[in-house]
mmCIF file of C-alpha atoms in Angstrom:
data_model
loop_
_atom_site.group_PDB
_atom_site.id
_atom_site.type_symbol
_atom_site.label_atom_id
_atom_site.label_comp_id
_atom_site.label_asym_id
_atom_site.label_seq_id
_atom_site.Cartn_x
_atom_site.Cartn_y
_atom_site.Cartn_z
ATOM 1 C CA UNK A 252 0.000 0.000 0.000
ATOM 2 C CA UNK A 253 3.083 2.126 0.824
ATOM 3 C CA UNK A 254 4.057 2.506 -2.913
ATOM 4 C CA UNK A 255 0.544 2.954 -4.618
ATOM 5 C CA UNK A 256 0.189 5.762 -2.177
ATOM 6 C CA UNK A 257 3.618 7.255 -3.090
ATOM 7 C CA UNK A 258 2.471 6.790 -6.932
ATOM 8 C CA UNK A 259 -0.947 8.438 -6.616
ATOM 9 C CA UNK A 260 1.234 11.387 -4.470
ATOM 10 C CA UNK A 261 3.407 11.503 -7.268
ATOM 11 C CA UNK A 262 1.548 11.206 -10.651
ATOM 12 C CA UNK A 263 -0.825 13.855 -9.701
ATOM 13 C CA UNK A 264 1.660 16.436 -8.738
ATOM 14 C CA UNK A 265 3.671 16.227 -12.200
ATOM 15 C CA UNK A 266 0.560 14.948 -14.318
ATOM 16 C CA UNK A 267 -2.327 17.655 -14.794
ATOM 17 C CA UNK A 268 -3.861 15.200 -16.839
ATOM 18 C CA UNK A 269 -5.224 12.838 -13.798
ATOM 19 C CA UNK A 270 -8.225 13.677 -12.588
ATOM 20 C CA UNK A 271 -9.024 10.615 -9.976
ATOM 21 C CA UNK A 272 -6.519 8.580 -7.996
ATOM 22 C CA UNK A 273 -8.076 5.380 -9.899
ATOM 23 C CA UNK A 274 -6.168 6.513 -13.125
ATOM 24 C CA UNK A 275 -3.316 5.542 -11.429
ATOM 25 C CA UNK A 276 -3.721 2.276 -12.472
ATOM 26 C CA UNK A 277 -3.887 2.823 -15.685
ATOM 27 C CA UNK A 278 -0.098 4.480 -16.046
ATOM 28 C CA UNK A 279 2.736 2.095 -17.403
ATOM 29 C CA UNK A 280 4.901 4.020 -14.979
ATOM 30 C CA UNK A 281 2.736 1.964 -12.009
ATOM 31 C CA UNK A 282 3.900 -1.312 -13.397
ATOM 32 C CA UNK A 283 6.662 -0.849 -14.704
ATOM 33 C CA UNK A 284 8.580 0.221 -11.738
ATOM 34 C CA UNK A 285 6.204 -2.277 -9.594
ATOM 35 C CA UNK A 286 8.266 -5.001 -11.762
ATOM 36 C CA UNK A 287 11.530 -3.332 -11.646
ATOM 37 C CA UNK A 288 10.761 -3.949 -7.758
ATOM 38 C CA UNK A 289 10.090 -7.060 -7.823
ATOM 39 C CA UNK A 290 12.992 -7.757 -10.587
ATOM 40 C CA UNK A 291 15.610 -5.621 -8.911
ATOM 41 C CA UNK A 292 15.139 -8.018 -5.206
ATOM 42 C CA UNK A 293 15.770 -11.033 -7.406
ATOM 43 C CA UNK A 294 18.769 -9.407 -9.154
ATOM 44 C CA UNK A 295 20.051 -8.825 -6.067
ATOM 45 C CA UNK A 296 20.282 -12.009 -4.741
ATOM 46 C CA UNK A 297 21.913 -13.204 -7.681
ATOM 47 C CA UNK A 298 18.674 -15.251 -9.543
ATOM 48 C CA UNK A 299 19.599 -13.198 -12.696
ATOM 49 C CA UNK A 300 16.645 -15.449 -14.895
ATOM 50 C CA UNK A 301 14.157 -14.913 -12.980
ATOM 51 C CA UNK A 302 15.003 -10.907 -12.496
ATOM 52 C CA UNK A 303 15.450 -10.558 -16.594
ATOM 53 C CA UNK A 304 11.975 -12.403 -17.177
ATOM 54 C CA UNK A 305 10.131 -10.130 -14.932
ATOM 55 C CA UNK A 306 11.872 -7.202 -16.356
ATOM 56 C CA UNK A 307 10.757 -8.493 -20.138
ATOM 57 C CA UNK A 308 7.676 -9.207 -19.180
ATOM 58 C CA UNK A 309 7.053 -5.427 -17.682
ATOM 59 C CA UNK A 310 8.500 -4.377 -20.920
ATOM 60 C CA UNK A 311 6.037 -5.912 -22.962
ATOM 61 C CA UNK A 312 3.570 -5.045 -21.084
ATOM 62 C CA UNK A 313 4.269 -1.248 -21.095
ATOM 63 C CA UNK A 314 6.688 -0.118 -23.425
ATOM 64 C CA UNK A 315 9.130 0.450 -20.959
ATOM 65 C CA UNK A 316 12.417 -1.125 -20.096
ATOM 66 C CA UNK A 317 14.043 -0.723 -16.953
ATOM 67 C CA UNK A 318 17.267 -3.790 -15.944
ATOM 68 C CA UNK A 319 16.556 -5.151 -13.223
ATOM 69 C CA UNK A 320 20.299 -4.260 -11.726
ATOM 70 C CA UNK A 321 19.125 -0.410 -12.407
ATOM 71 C CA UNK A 322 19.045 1.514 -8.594
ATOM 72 C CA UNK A 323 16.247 4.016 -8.518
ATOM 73 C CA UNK A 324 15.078 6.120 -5.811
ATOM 74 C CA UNK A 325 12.321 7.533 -4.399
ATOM 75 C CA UNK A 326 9.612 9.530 -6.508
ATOM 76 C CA UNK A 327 10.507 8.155 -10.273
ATOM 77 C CA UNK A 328 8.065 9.274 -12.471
ATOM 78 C CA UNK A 329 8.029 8.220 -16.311
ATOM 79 C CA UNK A 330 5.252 9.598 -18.279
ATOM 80 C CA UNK A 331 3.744 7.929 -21.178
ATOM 81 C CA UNK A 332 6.679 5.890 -21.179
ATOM 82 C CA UNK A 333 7.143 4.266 -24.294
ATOM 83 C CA UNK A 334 10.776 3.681 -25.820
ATOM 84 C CA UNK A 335 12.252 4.160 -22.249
ATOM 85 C CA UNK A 336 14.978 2.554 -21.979
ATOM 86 C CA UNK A 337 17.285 2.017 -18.527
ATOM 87 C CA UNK A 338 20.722 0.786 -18.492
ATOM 88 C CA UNK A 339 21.741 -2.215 -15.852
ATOM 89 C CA UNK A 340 24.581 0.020 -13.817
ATOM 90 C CA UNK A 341 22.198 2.981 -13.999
ATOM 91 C CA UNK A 342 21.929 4.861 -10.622
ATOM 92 C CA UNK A 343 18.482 7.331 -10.563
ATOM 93 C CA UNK A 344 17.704 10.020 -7.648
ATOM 94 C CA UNK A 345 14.822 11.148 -5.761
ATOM 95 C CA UNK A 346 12.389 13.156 -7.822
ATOM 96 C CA UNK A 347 13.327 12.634 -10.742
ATOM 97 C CA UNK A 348 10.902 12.833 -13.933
ATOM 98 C CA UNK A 349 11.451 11.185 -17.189
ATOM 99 C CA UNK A 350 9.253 11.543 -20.744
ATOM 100 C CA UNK A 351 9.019 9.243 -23.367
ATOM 101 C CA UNK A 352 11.876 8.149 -25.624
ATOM 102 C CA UNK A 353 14.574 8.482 -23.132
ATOM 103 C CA UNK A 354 17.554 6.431 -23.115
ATOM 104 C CA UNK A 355 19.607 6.274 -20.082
ATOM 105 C CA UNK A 356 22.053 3.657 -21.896
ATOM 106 C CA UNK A 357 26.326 3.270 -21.839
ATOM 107 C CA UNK A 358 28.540 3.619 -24.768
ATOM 108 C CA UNK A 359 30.891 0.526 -25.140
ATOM 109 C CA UNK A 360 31.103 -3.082 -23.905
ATOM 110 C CA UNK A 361 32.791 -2.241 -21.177
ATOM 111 C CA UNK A 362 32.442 -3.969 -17.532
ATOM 112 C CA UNK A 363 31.245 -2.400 -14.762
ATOM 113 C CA UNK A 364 30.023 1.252 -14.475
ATOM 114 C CA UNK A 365 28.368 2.131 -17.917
ATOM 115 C CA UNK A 366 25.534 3.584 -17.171
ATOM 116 C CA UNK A 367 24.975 7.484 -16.149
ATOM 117 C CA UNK A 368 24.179 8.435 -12.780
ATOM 118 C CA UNK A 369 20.881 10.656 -12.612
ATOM 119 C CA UNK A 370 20.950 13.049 -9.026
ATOM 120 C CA UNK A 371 17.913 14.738 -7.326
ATOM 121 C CA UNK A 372 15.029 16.837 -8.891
ATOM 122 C CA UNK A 373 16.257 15.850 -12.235
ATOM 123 C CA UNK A 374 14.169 16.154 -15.605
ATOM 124 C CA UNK A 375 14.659 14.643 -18.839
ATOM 125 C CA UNK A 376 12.355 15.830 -21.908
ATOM 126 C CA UNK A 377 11.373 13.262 -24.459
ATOM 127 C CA UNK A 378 13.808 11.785 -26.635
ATOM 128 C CA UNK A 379 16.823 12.836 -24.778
ATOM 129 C CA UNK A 380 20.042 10.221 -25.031
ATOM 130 C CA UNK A 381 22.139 9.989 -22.044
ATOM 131 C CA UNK A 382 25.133 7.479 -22.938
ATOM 132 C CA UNK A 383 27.929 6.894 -20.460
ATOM 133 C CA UNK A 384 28.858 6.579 -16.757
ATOM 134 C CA UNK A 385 28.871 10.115 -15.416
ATOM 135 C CA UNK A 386 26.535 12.228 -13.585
ATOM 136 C CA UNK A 387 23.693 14.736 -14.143
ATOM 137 C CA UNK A 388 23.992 17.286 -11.719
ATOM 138 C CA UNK A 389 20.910 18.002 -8.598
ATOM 139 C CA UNK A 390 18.217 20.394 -10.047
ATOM 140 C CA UNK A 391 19.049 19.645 -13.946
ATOM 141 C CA UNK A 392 16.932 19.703 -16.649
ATOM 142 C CA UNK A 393 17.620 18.067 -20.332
ATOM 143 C CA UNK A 394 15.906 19.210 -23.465
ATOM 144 C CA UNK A 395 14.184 16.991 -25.652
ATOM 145 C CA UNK A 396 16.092 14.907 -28.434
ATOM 146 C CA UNK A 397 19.212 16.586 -26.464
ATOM 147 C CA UNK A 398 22.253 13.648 -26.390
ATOM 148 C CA UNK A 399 24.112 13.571 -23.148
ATOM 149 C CA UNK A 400 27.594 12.647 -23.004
ATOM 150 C CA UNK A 401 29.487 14.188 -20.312
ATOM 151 C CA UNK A 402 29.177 15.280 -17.066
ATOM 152 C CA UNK A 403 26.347 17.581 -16.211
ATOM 153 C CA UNK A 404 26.704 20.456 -13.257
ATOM 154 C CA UNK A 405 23.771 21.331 -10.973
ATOM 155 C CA UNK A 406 21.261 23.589 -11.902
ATOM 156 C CA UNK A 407 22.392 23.421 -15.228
ATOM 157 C CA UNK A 408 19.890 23.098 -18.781
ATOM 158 C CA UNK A 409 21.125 20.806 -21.395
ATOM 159 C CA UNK A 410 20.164 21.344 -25.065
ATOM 160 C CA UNK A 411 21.292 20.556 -28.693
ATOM 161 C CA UNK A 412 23.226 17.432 -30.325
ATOM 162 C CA UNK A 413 25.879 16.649 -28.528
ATOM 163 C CA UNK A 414 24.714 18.312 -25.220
ATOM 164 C CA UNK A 415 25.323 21.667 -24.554
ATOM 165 C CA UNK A 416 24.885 23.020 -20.841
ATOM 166 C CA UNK A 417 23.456 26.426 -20.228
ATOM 167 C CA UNK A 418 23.207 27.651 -16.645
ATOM 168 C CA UNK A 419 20.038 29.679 -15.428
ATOM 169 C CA UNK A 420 21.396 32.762 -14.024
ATOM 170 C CA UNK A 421 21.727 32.215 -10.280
ATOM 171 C CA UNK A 422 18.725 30.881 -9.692
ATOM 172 C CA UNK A 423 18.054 27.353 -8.311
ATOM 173 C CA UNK A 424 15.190 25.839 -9.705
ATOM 174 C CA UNK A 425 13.111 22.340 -9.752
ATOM 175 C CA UNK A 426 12.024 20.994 -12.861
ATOM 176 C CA UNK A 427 10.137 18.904 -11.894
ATOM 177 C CA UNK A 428 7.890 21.077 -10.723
ATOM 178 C CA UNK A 429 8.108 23.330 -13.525
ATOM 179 C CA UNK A 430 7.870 20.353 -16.053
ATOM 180 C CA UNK A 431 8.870 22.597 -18.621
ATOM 181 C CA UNK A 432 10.251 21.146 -22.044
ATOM 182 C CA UNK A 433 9.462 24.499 -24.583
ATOM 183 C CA UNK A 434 11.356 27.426 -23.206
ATOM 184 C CA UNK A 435 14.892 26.736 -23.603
ATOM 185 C CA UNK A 436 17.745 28.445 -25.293
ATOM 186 C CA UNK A 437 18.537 27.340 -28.343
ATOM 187 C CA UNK A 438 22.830 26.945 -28.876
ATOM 188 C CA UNK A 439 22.760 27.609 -32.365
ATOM 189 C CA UNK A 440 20.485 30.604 -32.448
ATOM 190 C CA UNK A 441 22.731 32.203 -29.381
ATOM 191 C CA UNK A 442 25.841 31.887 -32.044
ATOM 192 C CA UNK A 443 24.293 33.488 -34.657
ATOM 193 C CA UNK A 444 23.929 36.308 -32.475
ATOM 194 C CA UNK A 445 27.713 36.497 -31.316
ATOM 195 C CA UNK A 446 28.198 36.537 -34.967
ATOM 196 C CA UNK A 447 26.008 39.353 -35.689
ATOM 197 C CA UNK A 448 27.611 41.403 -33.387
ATOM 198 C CA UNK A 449 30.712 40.356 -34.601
ATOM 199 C CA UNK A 450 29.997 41.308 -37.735
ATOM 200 C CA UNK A 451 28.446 44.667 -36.600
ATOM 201 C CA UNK A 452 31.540 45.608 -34.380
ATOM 202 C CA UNK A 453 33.778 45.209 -37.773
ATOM 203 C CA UNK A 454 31.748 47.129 -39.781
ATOM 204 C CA UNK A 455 31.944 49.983 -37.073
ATOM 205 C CA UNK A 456 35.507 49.991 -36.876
ATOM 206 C CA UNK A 457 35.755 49.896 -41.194
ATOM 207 C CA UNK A 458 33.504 52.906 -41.096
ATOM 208 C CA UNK A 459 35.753 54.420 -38.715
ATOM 209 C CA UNK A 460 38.962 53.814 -40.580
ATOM 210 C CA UNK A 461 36.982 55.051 -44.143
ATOM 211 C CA UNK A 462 36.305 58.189 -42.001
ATOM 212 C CA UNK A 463 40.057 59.047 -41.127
ATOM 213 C CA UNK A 464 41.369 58.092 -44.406
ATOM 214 C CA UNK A 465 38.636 59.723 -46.551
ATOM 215 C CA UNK A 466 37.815 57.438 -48.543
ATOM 216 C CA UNK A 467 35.647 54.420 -49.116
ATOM 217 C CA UNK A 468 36.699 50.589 -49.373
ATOM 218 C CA UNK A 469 34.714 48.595 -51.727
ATOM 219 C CA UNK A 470 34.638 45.198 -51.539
ATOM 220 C CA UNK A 471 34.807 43.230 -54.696
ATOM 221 C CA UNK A 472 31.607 41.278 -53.853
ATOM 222 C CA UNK A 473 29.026 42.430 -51.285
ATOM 223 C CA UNK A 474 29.963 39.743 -48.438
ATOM 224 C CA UNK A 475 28.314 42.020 -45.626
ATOM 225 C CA UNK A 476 25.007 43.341 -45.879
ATOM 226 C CA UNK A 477 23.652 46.435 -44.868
ATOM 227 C CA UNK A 478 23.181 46.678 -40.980
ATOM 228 C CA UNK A 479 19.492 47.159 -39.391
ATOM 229 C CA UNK A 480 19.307 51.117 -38.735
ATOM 230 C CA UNK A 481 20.001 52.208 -35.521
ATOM 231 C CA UNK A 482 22.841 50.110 -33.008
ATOM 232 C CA UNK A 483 23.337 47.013 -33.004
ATOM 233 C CA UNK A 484 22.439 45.377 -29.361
ATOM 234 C CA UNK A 485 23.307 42.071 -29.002
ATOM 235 C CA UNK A 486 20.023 40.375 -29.545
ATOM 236 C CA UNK A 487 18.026 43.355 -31.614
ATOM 237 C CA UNK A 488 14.593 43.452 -31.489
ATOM 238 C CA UNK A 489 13.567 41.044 -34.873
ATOM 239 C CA UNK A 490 16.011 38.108 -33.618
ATOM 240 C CA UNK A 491 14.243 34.855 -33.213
ATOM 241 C CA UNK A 492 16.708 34.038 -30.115
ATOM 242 C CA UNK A 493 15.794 37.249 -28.196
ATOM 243 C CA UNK A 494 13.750 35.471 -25.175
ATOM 244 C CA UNK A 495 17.040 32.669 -25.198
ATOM 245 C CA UNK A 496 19.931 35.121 -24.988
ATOM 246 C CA UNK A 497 17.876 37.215 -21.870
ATOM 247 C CA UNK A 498 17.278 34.517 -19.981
ATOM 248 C CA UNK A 499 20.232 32.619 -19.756
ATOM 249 C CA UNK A 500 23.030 34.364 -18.134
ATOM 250 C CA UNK A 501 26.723 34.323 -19.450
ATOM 251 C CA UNK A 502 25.078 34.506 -22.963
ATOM 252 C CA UNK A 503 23.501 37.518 -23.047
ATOM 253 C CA UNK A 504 27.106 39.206 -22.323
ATOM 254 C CA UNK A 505 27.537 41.528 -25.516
ATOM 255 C CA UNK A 506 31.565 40.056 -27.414
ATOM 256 C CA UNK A 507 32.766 43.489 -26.418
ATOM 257 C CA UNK A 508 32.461 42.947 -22.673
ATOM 258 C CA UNK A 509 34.309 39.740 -22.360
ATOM 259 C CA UNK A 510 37.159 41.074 -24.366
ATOM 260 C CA UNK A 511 37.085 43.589 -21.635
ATOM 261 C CA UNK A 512 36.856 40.849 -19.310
ATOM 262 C CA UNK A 513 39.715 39.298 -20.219
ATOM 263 C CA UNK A 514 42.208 42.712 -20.604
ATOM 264 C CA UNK A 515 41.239 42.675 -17.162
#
């Protein structure tokens, strides 16, 4: 009774979807890690068989696929659950929420620790690939489709292919309370913005060397087009990473200041 009261606790404060504590029964999450209990006492005491039938079994009965070695703690959640996959040397945290498509997996053939360690508070977004045996940080969050593989900080965002981490400015959060798998920065779109203001910062300094020499340099083919009027910021106004660059911390740093920075 201990752990279908822990599971209704649990589902309905990450799933706004329930709406009685009968649907309970009805998540693959229930059985899954019901089996993986059941699976991961035999495993212990060395009946390997019977541990890898129960675990295949809960597999085909829900989608997801947990070894029965695999340590998990208290307050695992895996929504919808299909295509999860969890490695045998895995270690998983308190509080920690997983989507579907995840893969918590190693990277070689290697014997003994393969498998990522996942800490506290921890959310991975569907799709996301975490290969290896290292850690994700307390507090984390990974985007979906993101692919893990190195270590993670704490309170750290993970996006893009191979993982990039992004820290949230200060602030420690929990995500899985926030359960939020839209708003994060996007790697590629932060780099295009360095670039712009690269690019701005050169054409400021050309202008200013046209000015003293009197006279105009004219580039054989138009590789730089015209800027936007008015200055350049570092994320203007029509860029599509504005809300990514403002929100997460170091980034947002026009190139200018860290060369400062670094005179310094």
């Amino acid at each position: 009774m201990g752990y279908v009261k822990e599971q209704i606790r649990v589902i309905k404060e990450r799933d706004p979807a329930i709406k009685s504590s009968a649907e309970v029964f009805l998540y693959p999450s229930f059985y899954a890690l019901l089996f993986h209990r059941w699976g991961h006492w035999f495993y212990k005491r060395k009946h390997f068989f019977v541990a890898r039938l129960i675990s295949q079994i809960a597999r085909g009965l829900t989608g997801i696929e947990i070894h029965p070695g695999a340590t998990i703690g208290k307050g695992l959640f895996i929504d919808h659950g299909m295509g999860v996959v969890i490695g045998e040397t895995c270690e998983i945290g308190d509080n920690v929420t997983i989507y579907h498509g995840v893969t918590l997996g190693g990277t070689g053939k290697d014997h003994g620790k393969r498998h990522p360690t996942i800490g506290n508070n921890v959310m991975i977004s569907a799709g996301a690939k975490v290969l290896g045996p290292f850690k994700v940080g307390d507090n984390s969050r990974i985007a979906a489709n993101a692919v893990v593989l190195q270590e993670i900080p704490e309170d750290s965002t993970v996006v893009g292919i191979p993982g990039k981490v992004v820290r949230i400015q200060g602030k420690r959060v929990n995500p899985c309370n926030e359960l939020d798998q839209v708003k994060m920065p996007d790697p590629v779109k932060m780099e295009i913005c360095r670039l712009k203001e690269m690019i701005s910062t050169l054409e400021n300094k050309l202008q200013t060397v046209e000015t003293k020499l009197g006279m105009e340099i004219q580039p054989n083919e138009p590789i730089l087009q015209k800027p936007l009027e008015g200055k350049y910021t570092y994320c203007n106004e029509e860029c599509s990473a504005k809300e990514a660059c403002n929100h997460y911390g170091n980034e947002n740093k026009p190139i200018k200041d860290k060369k400062q920075e670094r005179s310094k």
